[in-house]
Amino acid sequence: MCGIIGYIGDRAAAPIIMDGLSSLEYRGYDSAGIVVLDGDGMPQLYKSAGKLSRLKSILASGLPEGNSGVGHTRWATHGGPTDFNAHPHTDCTGDVMVVHNGIFENYMELKRELTANGHVFSSQTDAECIPHLIESYIQEGCSLEDAARAAAQRISGANAVVALSRKEPDKIVSFKLGNAGGIVIGYGEQEMLLASDISALLPHARNVAYLAVGEMATVTRERAEYTRIDGAPVAKTTSYLPYDALTASKGEYKHFMLKEIHEQPDAVLDALRGRVQFDPPGIALPDFVFSDDEVRRFNKAIIIGMGTSMHAGMVGRMWIESLAGIACEVDNSSEFRYRDAVLDDRTLVISISQSGETADTLGAMDEAKRRGARQLTLCNYEGTQSTRVADGALPIRAGLEISVAGTKTFTCSLATLYTLAVYLGVKRGTIERERLADIARELAHLPEMLGQLVSEQSQYERLARKYARRANFLFLGRGKNYPLAMEGALKLKEISYIHAEGYPAGEMKHGPISLIDEEMPVVALVPQDNLYDKMLSNVNEVKARGGAVIAVATEGDEHIRDSADHAIYIPKASANITPILAAIPMQLLAYHIAVRRGCDVDQPRNLAKSVTVE
Ligand code: G6P
């Protein structure tokens, strides 16, 4: 949450910062601000409540000139979205400027102390304490760097901070405390950048380094130096980003979400590349770190994640149980971290986090580590915090995802989880060779089946015309498609603001059925699997009470047309692959309904792509 960008180099800083803020706006869009140091080191600071477009219109007559500066796009935690609460924040003198992401837990106590010492505050934010705290150490004779280090040692909570000073205009200082979202440092030609994530760096830098928890960076136009916040030096290696700036643009699509839905056949192909083998059939996971002995020793798996990642985990659980024979639980990271889960070194904790920086997932991973579990993380970005905490990482290889609502990261997480379950099954001897050949053959066709699904849009436009004004939706599924009902409801509510609930269809008679009337559309996942007849009964129960049914059914199932009002067909596939296919109708239905309602599809209100606070 909150997007941070900093630049220092030979070029004009403001255009780079403003572009960077556009790429980061999905992280927060309550308010935005920029400060640039001009040739004399004088700060020019502009900030505004509202979306970035407000700040852009304020700067329409000319951007501030200078070669270093920082920008921020905010998702409010302390203090409402006002001009005063927007970042950057300054100290009393206006010399020190700070942008911040996270929650400064002891800020009240420090604010009281600073106020007693004469510091004057102009916002209700926790962030404003930071420049004043830095100022207090500068008043004692510290350099910006030492003052930031001293301040960092007094701040508790999860925080990512970038600071600059008028007195030392040749550097930008940054530190990261706790799991507060990333700071990535980009190495350009005679220029350096800092950003919350790589999307803002891509047009300028491909070599990057990630700040770890408890680390600080001092960045000049030529280099970055790293220390722990206690001052101990840190040696860091850079990694090369395999994405280019083009992938961060919308291209011909109206929204990033639609672009990312269409990218799924290729993204899933990337997720499977090199992992599926045909001769002999098998699954190879070169990144997998656990030995075969360890895999055989695991007696429990626990999958954790939040939002869409957790829904992928709910499907993963069923694959791991049925294919690898390992007892498997799934939990929201935010619940797992505060319950006394029973685990030891025979437990494999599998975290799923596309960003690798979701605060609750990182907190849950720390807890699992403390309790001695072995950990694997599924993540879209190598080098992020989750990949540092886990014993091993499996990249989901979805590529850059900009839209707040996850789409391709969901299907790529599913594809990766499926290969993981099969891999574990092979190592544990629960999958025979013949079955493995079928699995590999079907996986080879998966991208093509996804391609077929994303190419058909008109039926969703028709459904959106009919149902976009309904106030509630119910999504029903069973077995591996129950998590898809949850995901369908989540997609719809997050981008169209329609109240929607996902339920295991068997639960319908225990409550939700009382809600069904002519006004309640029900999306039913009814593929032809072993639970088909039971789902069909549920569909008929909805119809008998006047509800309208949109069925997601298997191609060729004409019978479903007698029961449901609409049928969206997905290709015939095994029960294991079906949930990956069913993801596309869930996404496209939500997308077209949200477009029809005139919603801000890529940046839904109150949401953020990376939730870096609890
Ligand atoms: C936020 C996003 C969701 C995402 C969830 C978990 O809620 O809006 O799209 O599924 O965070 O994010 P992660 O990066 O941990 O997968």
XYZ file of C-alpha atoms and ligand atoms in Angstrom:
630
model
C 0.000 0.000 0.000
C 1.280 3.442 -0.922
C 3.674 3.811 -3.816
C 7.095 5.352 -3.417
C 9.478 6.493 -6.147
C 12.801 8.327 -5.858
C 15.245 9.511 -8.520
C 18.765 10.933 -8.477
C 20.850 11.352 -11.636
C 21.635 13.503 -14.642
C 18.131 13.731 -16.080
C 15.167 15.858 -15.028
C 13.704 14.071 -12.014
C 10.054 15.215 -12.174
C 8.943 13.486 -15.412
C 10.502 10.233 -14.210
C 8.859 10.545 -10.801
C 5.460 11.418 -12.279
C 5.639 8.460 -14.685
C 6.715 6.251 -11.814
C 3.728 7.407 -9.783
C 1.428 6.456 -12.667
C 2.839 2.923 -12.594
C 2.496 2.783 -8.830
C -0.960 4.316 -8.539
C -2.553 0.889 -8.163
C -0.888 0.753 -4.722
C -2.943 3.647 -3.383
C -4.871 6.501 -4.904
C -6.155 8.704 -2.073
C -3.610 11.453 -2.651
C -0.251 12.030 -4.302
C 2.770 14.290 -3.980
C 6.211 15.075 -5.344
C 9.247 17.000 -4.198
C 12.182 17.887 -6.444
C 15.401 19.630 -5.401
C 16.323 22.355 -7.891
C 19.905 23.266 -8.944
C 20.445 25.161 -5.660
C 19.068 22.319 -3.596
C 15.816 24.194 -2.952
C 12.841 21.865 -2.551
C 9.814 22.349 -4.760
C 6.977 20.420 -3.196
C 3.497 19.791 -4.581
C 0.842 17.537 -3.157
C -2.853 17.007 -3.496
C -5.711 14.908 -2.208
C -7.436 12.726 -4.804
C -6.103 10.623 -7.626
C -2.821 11.309 -9.344
C -4.683 13.134 -12.117
C -5.341 15.974 -9.610
C -1.625 16.393 -8.979
C -0.987 16.203 -12.719
C -3.451 19.017 -13.377
C -1.796 21.155 -10.688
C 1.516 20.616 -12.494
C 0.052 21.012 -15.991
C 1.717 24.388 -16.517
C 5.182 22.990 -15.802
C 6.932 20.341 -13.777
C 9.433 21.350 -11.082
C 13.011 21.322 -12.374
C 15.882 19.476 -10.734
C 17.809 16.220 -10.811
C 16.673 14.507 -7.629
C 13.407 14.028 -5.833
C 10.774 11.659 -4.512
C 7.096 11.004 -5.147
C 4.341 9.211 -3.302
C 0.878 7.888 -3.971
C -1.075 7.264 -0.792
C -3.459 4.708 0.660
C -4.563 6.376 3.885
C -4.045 4.710 7.260
C -3.607 7.570 9.775
C -5.410 10.769 8.778
C -7.930 11.112 5.958
C -7.043 11.754 2.317
C -6.403 15.530 2.463
C -3.791 17.837 0.940
C -2.042 18.179 4.306
C -1.922 14.443 4.912
C -0.484 13.710 1.460
C 3.233 12.903 1.304
C 6.032 14.074 1.120
C 6.132 15.340 4.691
C 8.750 17.765 5.929
C 10.399 18.770 9.190
C 9.975 22.242 10.775
C 12.655 23.826 8.599
C 11.472 22.252 5.346
C 14.988 20.829 4.897
C 14.115 17.167 5.378
C 11.532 15.507 3.140
C 10.125 12.036 3.686
C 7.781 9.614 1.968
C 6.553 6.614 3.903
C 4.713 3.342 3.466
C 3.534 1.348 6.464
C 2.322 1.918 9.986
C 4.469 3.705 12.539
C 3.132 2.030 15.674
C 4.729 4.196 18.382
C 4.218 7.495 16.565
C 1.897 8.950 19.234
C 4.569 8.589 21.873
C 7.255 10.110 19.619
C 4.937 12.858 18.419
C 4.320 13.862 22.049
C 8.061 13.936 22.690
C 8.789 15.920 19.511
C 5.951 18.382 20.164
C 7.263 18.935 23.710
C 10.634 19.745 22.143
C 9.061 22.429 19.947
C 8.375 20.563 16.695
C 5.284 21.771 14.882
C 3.103 19.280 12.972
C 0.806 20.094 10.098
C -0.896 16.735 9.386
C -2.654 13.924 11.218
C -0.343 11.287 9.784
C 2.059 8.976 11.552
C 4.481 9.611 8.663
C 5.081 13.249 9.573
C 6.882 12.160 12.728
C 9.708 10.756 10.639
C 11.111 14.013 9.148
C 10.823 15.650 12.579
C 12.630 12.753 14.204
C 15.370 12.955 11.576
C 15.529 16.732 12.094
C 16.039 16.229 15.823
C 19.154 14.130 15.160
C 20.429 16.562 12.516
C 20.112 19.307 15.170
C 22.465 17.204 17.303
C 25.031 17.300 14.478
C 24.229 14.075 12.592
C 24.426 13.717 8.822
C 21.186 12.783 7.003
C 22.358 9.195 6.901
C 23.192 8.956 10.608
C 20.040 10.841 11.552
C 17.900 8.459 9.467
C 19.671 5.491 11.055
C 19.058 6.872 14.547
C 15.420 7.574 13.683
C 14.962 4.071 12.252
C 16.105 2.588 15.542
C 13.311 4.379 17.405
C 10.464 3.508 15.062
C 8.422 0.391 15.689
C 6.084 -1.328 13.248
C 6.454 -2.157 9.602
C 7.703 0.837 7.655
C 9.452 1.657 4.390
C 10.895 5.170 4.316
C 12.678 7.323 1.733
C 14.216 10.630 2.834
C 16.187 13.455 1.300
C 17.617 16.695 2.617
C 18.174 20.129 1.154
C 21.524 20.250 3.015
C 22.785 17.030 1.359
C 21.175 17.109 -2.084
C 23.537 14.526 -3.568
C 21.934 11.551 -1.808
C 18.676 9.796 -1.021
C 18.397 7.606 2.045
C 15.964 4.735 2.515
C 15.274 2.150 5.180
C 12.890 -0.741 5.647
C 11.596 -1.962 8.999
C 9.381 -5.020 9.248
C 7.207 -6.285 6.446
C 6.054 -2.948 5.105
C 6.275 -3.451 1.399
C 9.297 -3.413 -0.766
C 11.966 -0.899 -1.626
C 13.701 -1.847 -4.869
C 16.799 0.061 -5.917
C 17.341 0.403 -9.666
C 20.778 0.919 -11.186
C 20.704 3.136 -14.307
C 23.377 4.951 -16.340
C 24.611 7.810 -14.150
C 21.334 7.607 -12.278
C 19.725 5.577 -9.541
C 16.093 5.015 -8.644
C 14.199 3.698 -5.661
C 10.638 2.410 -5.850
C 8.050 0.339 -4.046
C 8.100 -2.141 -6.886
C 9.676 -2.824 -10.211
C 6.875 -1.469 -12.414
C 8.148 2.085 -11.800
C 11.762 1.135 -12.480
C 11.326 -0.841 -15.686
C 11.618 2.046 -18.170
C 14.946 3.119 -16.620
C 16.744 0.267 -14.931
C 16.933 -3.493 -15.318
C 19.537 -4.215 -12.623
C 17.925 -4.051 -9.240
C 18.563 -4.821 -5.577
C 15.920 -5.315 -2.891
C 16.190 -3.785 0.539
C 15.692 -6.438 3.223
C 14.011 -5.897 6.579
C 16.277 -3.888 8.890
C 18.428 -2.538 6.063
C 19.209 0.958 4.931
C 20.462 2.271 1.581
C 22.295 5.496 0.811
C 21.849 6.187 -2.865
C 23.822 8.700 -4.934
C 23.710 9.137 -8.709
C 26.535 6.597 -9.143
C 25.986 3.963 -6.513
C 24.115 2.585 -3.532
C 25.653 1.610 -0.227
C 23.863 -0.723 2.128
C 24.036 -1.170 5.877
C 21.932 -2.682 8.612
C 20.158 0.024 10.559
C 22.687 -0.557 13.334
C 25.370 0.551 10.851
C 26.903 -2.859 10.000
C 27.758 -2.965 6.268
C 25.720 -5.252 4.002
C 27.040 -6.723 0.750
C 24.313 -6.874 -1.886
C 24.159 -8.380 -5.315
C 21.877 -7.056 -8.017
C 19.529 -9.136 -10.104
C 18.451 -8.584 -13.701
C 14.753 -7.973 -14.403
C 13.385 -10.161 -17.165
C 10.519 -7.755 -17.942
C 10.548 -4.725 -20.197
C 8.681 -1.452 -20.078
C 6.227 -2.547 -22.785
C 4.761 -5.150 -20.470
C 3.850 -2.311 -18.115
C 1.652 -0.526 -20.693
C -2.018 -1.160 -21.486
C -1.487 -1.422 -25.225
C -4.708 -1.789 -27.192
C -6.770 -2.789 -24.153
C -9.221 -0.532 -22.364
C -8.086 -1.759 -18.962
C -5.072 -3.558 -17.519
C -7.471 -6.159 -16.140
C -8.696 -7.062 -19.612
C -5.127 -7.142 -20.919
C -4.068 -9.402 -18.074
C -7.062 -11.713 -18.591
C -5.946 -12.074 -22.216
C -2.353 -12.720 -21.212
C -3.305 -15.853 -19.297
C -2.674 -18.441 -22.031
C 0.914 -17.162 -22.415
C 1.429 -16.574 -18.709
C 0.290 -20.092 -17.814
C 2.506 -21.461 -20.581
C 5.418 -19.633 -18.917
C 4.421 -21.061 -15.535
C 4.508 -24.577 -17.013
C 7.589 -24.093 -19.191
C 10.345 -26.522 -18.294
C 8.193 -28.010 -15.540
C 6.166 -30.445 -17.643
C 8.080 -33.254 -19.343
C 6.801 -35.737 -21.910
C 9.478 -38.310 -22.604
C 9.370 -39.869 -20.106
C 6.360 -38.045 -18.665
C 7.096 -36.146 -15.498
C 7.212 -32.888 -13.622
C 10.529 -31.139 -13.064
C 10.834 -28.390 -10.491
C 14.443 -27.209 -10.728
C 13.771 -24.570 -8.042
C 12.459 -27.119 -5.519
C 14.817 -27.172 -2.523
C 13.695 -30.110 -0.423
C 15.326 -33.516 -0.755
C 13.302 -36.601 -1.724
C 13.737 -37.869 1.830
C 12.262 -34.689 3.240
C 9.343 -34.878 0.804
C 8.590 -38.406 2.002
C 8.860 -37.269 5.640
C 6.283 -34.466 5.346
C 3.136 -35.525 7.177
C 1.229 -32.283 6.815
C 1.028 -29.269 4.547
C -0.529 -25.914 5.384
C -1.238 -23.441 2.616
C -1.525 -19.765 3.547
C -2.315 -16.634 1.579
C -4.755 -13.746 1.350
C -7.494 -12.853 -1.115
C -7.091 -14.380 -4.525
C -3.890 -16.145 -3.475
C -5.753 -17.867 -0.651
C -8.428 -19.008 -3.094
C -5.718 -20.566 -5.246
C -4.495 -22.271 -2.065
C -7.968 -23.730 -1.437
C -7.751 -25.564 -4.763
C -4.107 -26.461 -4.087
C -5.110 -28.136 -0.854
C -7.362 -30.574 -2.706
C -4.654 -31.367 -5.266
C -2.066 -31.973 -2.552
C -4.386 -34.286 -0.647
C -5.579 -36.272 -3.639
C -2.372 -36.397 -5.690
C 0.352 -36.436 -3.024
C -1.564 -37.996 -0.130
C -0.421 -35.315 2.313
C -2.965 -34.032 4.858
C -3.358 -30.395 3.953
C -4.946 -27.365 5.604
C -5.532 -23.951 4.113
C -5.910 -20.724 6.003
C -5.911 -16.969 5.615
C -2.445 -15.806 6.624
C -4.109 -13.293 8.961
C -5.850 -16.112 10.864
C -3.009 -18.588 10.749
C -0.535 -16.204 12.322
C -2.629 -15.776 15.473
C -3.858 -19.333 15.992
C -1.858 -22.052 17.630
C -1.451 -24.174 14.522
C 0.185 -27.487 15.277
C 3.318 -27.779 13.183
C 6.870 -29.013 13.309
C 9.720 -29.829 10.943
C 7.561 -32.436 9.193
C 5.082 -29.737 8.210
C 5.446 -28.046 4.847
C 4.012 -24.512 4.953
C 3.252 -23.266 1.457
C 2.670 -19.536 1.251
C 1.202 -17.930 -1.853
C 1.788 -14.239 -2.426
C 2.124 -12.813 -5.904
C 3.694 -9.625 -4.533
C 5.801 -11.354 -1.906
C 5.068 -8.450 0.400
C 1.574 -8.931 1.877
C 2.029 -8.043 5.553
C -0.159 -10.817 6.963
C 1.427 -13.490 4.798
C 4.911 -12.364 5.816
C 3.806 -12.283 9.463
C 2.390 -15.811 9.138
C 5.632 -16.982 7.513
C 7.670 -15.545 10.392
C 5.412 -17.408 12.797
C 5.775 -20.681 10.852
C 9.548 -20.245 10.865
C 9.567 -19.629 14.615
C 7.682 -22.901 15.082
C 10.155 -24.853 12.998
C 8.110 -25.657 9.867
C 9.730 -26.061 6.471
C 8.582 -23.411 4.040
C 7.999 -23.017 0.358
C 6.650 -19.813 -1.152
C 4.901 -19.241 -4.477
C 5.683 -15.740 -5.607
C 5.701 -13.644 -8.767
C 8.861 -11.677 -7.955
C 12.140 -13.283 -7.054
C 14.113 -11.461 -4.379
C 11.070 -10.118 -2.512
C 10.664 -10.613 1.224
C 8.638 -13.839 1.064
C 11.366 -15.487 -1.005
C 13.917 -14.503 1.621
C 11.949 -15.938 4.541
C 11.006 -19.278 2.945
C 13.465 -22.152 2.568
C 12.632 -22.254 -1.116
C 10.573 -20.405 -3.727
C 8.599 -21.472 -6.772
C 8.110 -18.523 -9.124
C 4.613 -18.391 -10.613
C 5.983 -16.503 -13.672
C 2.811 -14.492 -14.344
C 4.724 -11.403 -15.453
C 3.828 -7.931 -14.305
C 0.224 -7.590 -13.083
C -0.991 -4.004 -12.701
C -4.730 -4.296 -12.186
C -5.624 -4.462 -8.500
C -7.869 -7.477 -9.087
C -5.625 -10.506 -9.568
C -6.309 -12.567 -12.692
C -3.236 -14.054 -14.337
C -1.489 -14.359 -10.976
C -4.425 -16.565 -9.900
C -4.234 -18.955 -12.850
C -0.422 -19.019 -12.707
C -0.541 -19.764 -8.972
C -2.973 -22.591 -9.751
C -0.801 -23.976 -12.549
C 2.269 -23.859 -10.286
C 0.412 -25.460 -7.371
C -0.837 -28.237 -9.612
C 2.678 -29.040 -10.836
C 3.835 -28.947 -7.203
C 1.128 -31.405 -6.108
C 1.994 -33.760 -8.954
C 5.717 -33.442 -8.207
C 5.135 -34.288 -4.536
C 2.932 -37.210 -5.595
C 5.625 -38.611 -7.882
C 8.274 -38.333 -5.158
C 5.975 -39.985 -2.633
C 4.954 -42.737 -5.030
C 1.254 -41.847 -5.099
C 1.018 -41.236 -8.857
C 1.625 -44.047 -11.314
C 3.406 -43.460 -14.582
C 0.338 -43.926 -16.751
C -1.538 -41.234 -14.880
C 1.475 -38.985 -15.116
C 1.401 -39.263 -18.905
C -2.257 -38.169 -18.921
C -1.482 -35.263 -16.614
C 1.413 -34.067 -18.792
C -0.663 -34.385 -21.962
C -3.503 -32.374 -20.490
C -1.199 -29.677 -19.128
C 0.250 -29.286 -22.616
C -3.235 -28.343 -23.824
C -4.066 -26.029 -20.954
C -2.784 -22.757 -22.552
C -4.748 -23.526 -25.723
C -7.947 -24.149 -23.723
C -7.416 -20.866 -21.874
C -6.921 -19.155 -25.250
C -10.286 -20.453 -26.411
C -11.933 -19.122 -23.232
C -10.499 -15.593 -23.367
C -11.347 -15.121 -27.024
C -15.119 -15.169 -26.376
C -16.373 -11.881 -24.883
C -19.821 -11.177 -26.320
C -21.761 -13.525 -24.032
C -20.381 -11.662 -21.005
C -21.430 -8.324 -22.467
C -24.940 -9.734 -22.906
C -25.018 -11.038 -19.337
C -23.700 -7.713 -18.055
C -26.488 -5.863 -19.884
C -29.016 -8.041 -18.140
C -27.564 -8.317 -14.630
C -25.299 -5.322 -14.001
C -27.912 -3.482 -11.914
C -28.636 -6.341 -9.505
C -27.703 -5.652 -5.893
C -26.589 -9.168 -4.904
C -25.107 -12.279 -6.474
C -24.583 -15.769 -5.136
C -21.810 -18.049 -6.462
C -22.053 -21.789 -5.839
C -19.592 -24.595 -6.427
C -18.556 -27.938 -5.022
C -15.247 -29.698 -4.561
C -12.409 -28.020 -6.443
C -14.874 -25.527 -7.863
C -16.031 -24.241 -4.491
C -12.903 -22.029 -4.261
C -13.786 -20.764 -7.748
C -17.189 -19.697 -6.421
C -15.330 -17.762 -3.710
C -13.031 -16.220 -6.291
C -15.927 -15.334 -8.623
C -17.717 -13.551 -5.764
C -14.508 -11.753 -4.752
C -13.823 -10.548 -8.293
C -17.369 -9.249 -8.652
C -17.494 -7.439 -5.330
C -14.054 -5.878 -5.589
C -14.449 -4.315 -9.015
C -18.227 -3.789 -9.419
C -19.157 -3.101 -5.755
C -22.033 -5.594 -6.011
C -22.493 -7.628 -2.862
C -21.609 -11.209 -3.737
C -21.045 -14.357 -1.740
C -19.306 -17.573 -2.675
C -20.650 -20.716 -1.038
C -20.082 -24.455 -1.149
C -23.314 -25.489 -2.881
C -24.115 -28.024 -0.160
C -24.357 -25.155 2.332
C -27.046 -23.426 0.294
C -29.879 -25.098 2.164
C -28.347 -24.000 5.461
C -28.968 -20.315 4.919
C -28.402 -18.663 1.545
C -31.460 -20.320 0.001
C -33.641 -17.930 2.008
C -32.184 -15.047 -0.012
C -33.185 -16.467 -3.363
C -35.918 -14.697 -5.307
C -36.322 -13.183 -8.798
C -33.778 -10.501 -7.934
C -30.961 -12.910 -7.046
C -28.733 -14.156 -9.880
C -26.857 -17.328 -8.976
C -23.650 -18.276 -10.736
C -23.358 -22.053 -10.478
C -20.198 -23.968 -11.377
C -21.617 -27.167 -12.857
C -18.885 -28.977 -14.787
C -19.448 -32.615 -15.678
C -17.489 -34.184 -12.850
C -18.348 -36.575 -10.026
C -20.402 -33.843 -8.318
C -22.402 -32.893 -11.413
C -25.703 -34.437 -10.298
C -25.495 -32.783 -6.899
C -24.807 -29.398 -8.493
C -27.686 -29.924 -10.898
C -30.025 -30.477 -7.928
C -28.829 -27.202 -6.428
C -29.467 -25.409 -9.718
C -33.003 -26.794 -9.805
C -33.573 -25.710 -6.210
C -32.590 -22.158 -7.156
C -34.853 -22.221 -10.214
C -37.771 -23.514 -8.156
C -37.470 -20.375 -6.010
C -37.394 -17.949 -8.897
C -33.643 -17.250 -8.992
C -31.858 -16.772 -12.308
C -29.033 -19.236 -12.893
C -25.882 -18.542 -14.884
C -24.265 -21.958 -15.197
C -20.602 -22.537 -15.961
C -20.816 -25.918 -17.630
C -18.853 -28.360 -19.738
C -18.885 -27.877 -23.498
C -21.500 -30.154 -25.032
C -23.713 -30.287 -21.937
C -27.041 -29.442 -23.566
C -28.983 -30.777 -20.602
C -27.903 -27.807 -18.464
C -29.874 -25.486 -20.742
C -33.112 -27.068 -19.448
C -32.269 -26.031 -15.908
C -30.215 -22.849 -16.131
C -31.102 -19.493 -17.687
C -27.666 -19.107 -19.275
C -24.808 -21.478 -19.935
C -21.182 -20.398 -20.199
C -19.238 -23.318 -21.604
C -15.723 -24.320 -20.661
C -13.735 -27.001 -22.542
C -14.074 -30.612 -21.458
C -11.190 -31.407 -19.119
C -10.308 -33.500 -16.096
C -11.695 -32.478 -12.715
C -8.189 -31.329 -11.765
C -7.807 -28.854 -14.616
C -11.413 -27.615 -14.639
C -10.963 -25.025 -11.845
C -8.141 -23.358 -13.813
C -10.464 -23.080 -16.813
C -13.414 -21.906 -14.711
C -11.344 -18.946 -13.525
C -11.798 -17.193 -16.877
C -15.625 -16.939 -16.815
C -15.407 -15.688 -13.211
C -13.030 -12.921 -14.297
C -14.813 -11.947 -17.507
C -18.243 -11.839 -15.902
C -16.995 -9.520 -13.152
C -15.061 -7.410 -15.660
C -17.975 -6.796 -18.029
C -20.424 -6.113 -15.194
C -18.002 -3.575 -13.679
C -17.489 -1.879 -17.070
C -21.247 -1.715 -17.580
C -21.645 -0.083 -14.146
C -18.991 2.481 -15.043
C -16.623 1.387 -12.268
C -12.921 2.100 -12.106
C -11.952 -1.455 -13.001
C -8.187 -1.234 -12.507
C -8.301 0.878 -9.359
C -11.374 -0.073 -7.324
C -12.145 2.186 -4.397
C -10.451 1.507 -1.045
C -8.411 -1.406 -2.373
C -4.696 -1.745 -3.029
C -2.776 -4.393 -4.872
C -0.227 -5.026 -2.173
C -1.620 -4.872 1.333
C 1.495 -4.059 3.284
C -0.230 -3.258 6.575
C -2.204 -5.663 8.778
C -4.796 -7.692 -2.181
C -5.032 -7.704 -3.684
C -5.474 -9.086 -4.133
C -4.466 -10.136 -3.671
C -4.187 -10.064 -2.173
C -2.989 -10.925 -1.780
O -6.000 -7.882 -1.533
O -6.017 -6.751 -4.019
O -5.594 -9.116 -5.536
O -4.965 -11.407 -3.973
O -3.859 -8.713 -1.815
O -1.842 -10.435 -2.412
P -0.521 -11.261 -2.639
O 0.435 -10.290 -3.276
O -0.062 -11.694 -1.277
O -0.843 -12.406 -3.519
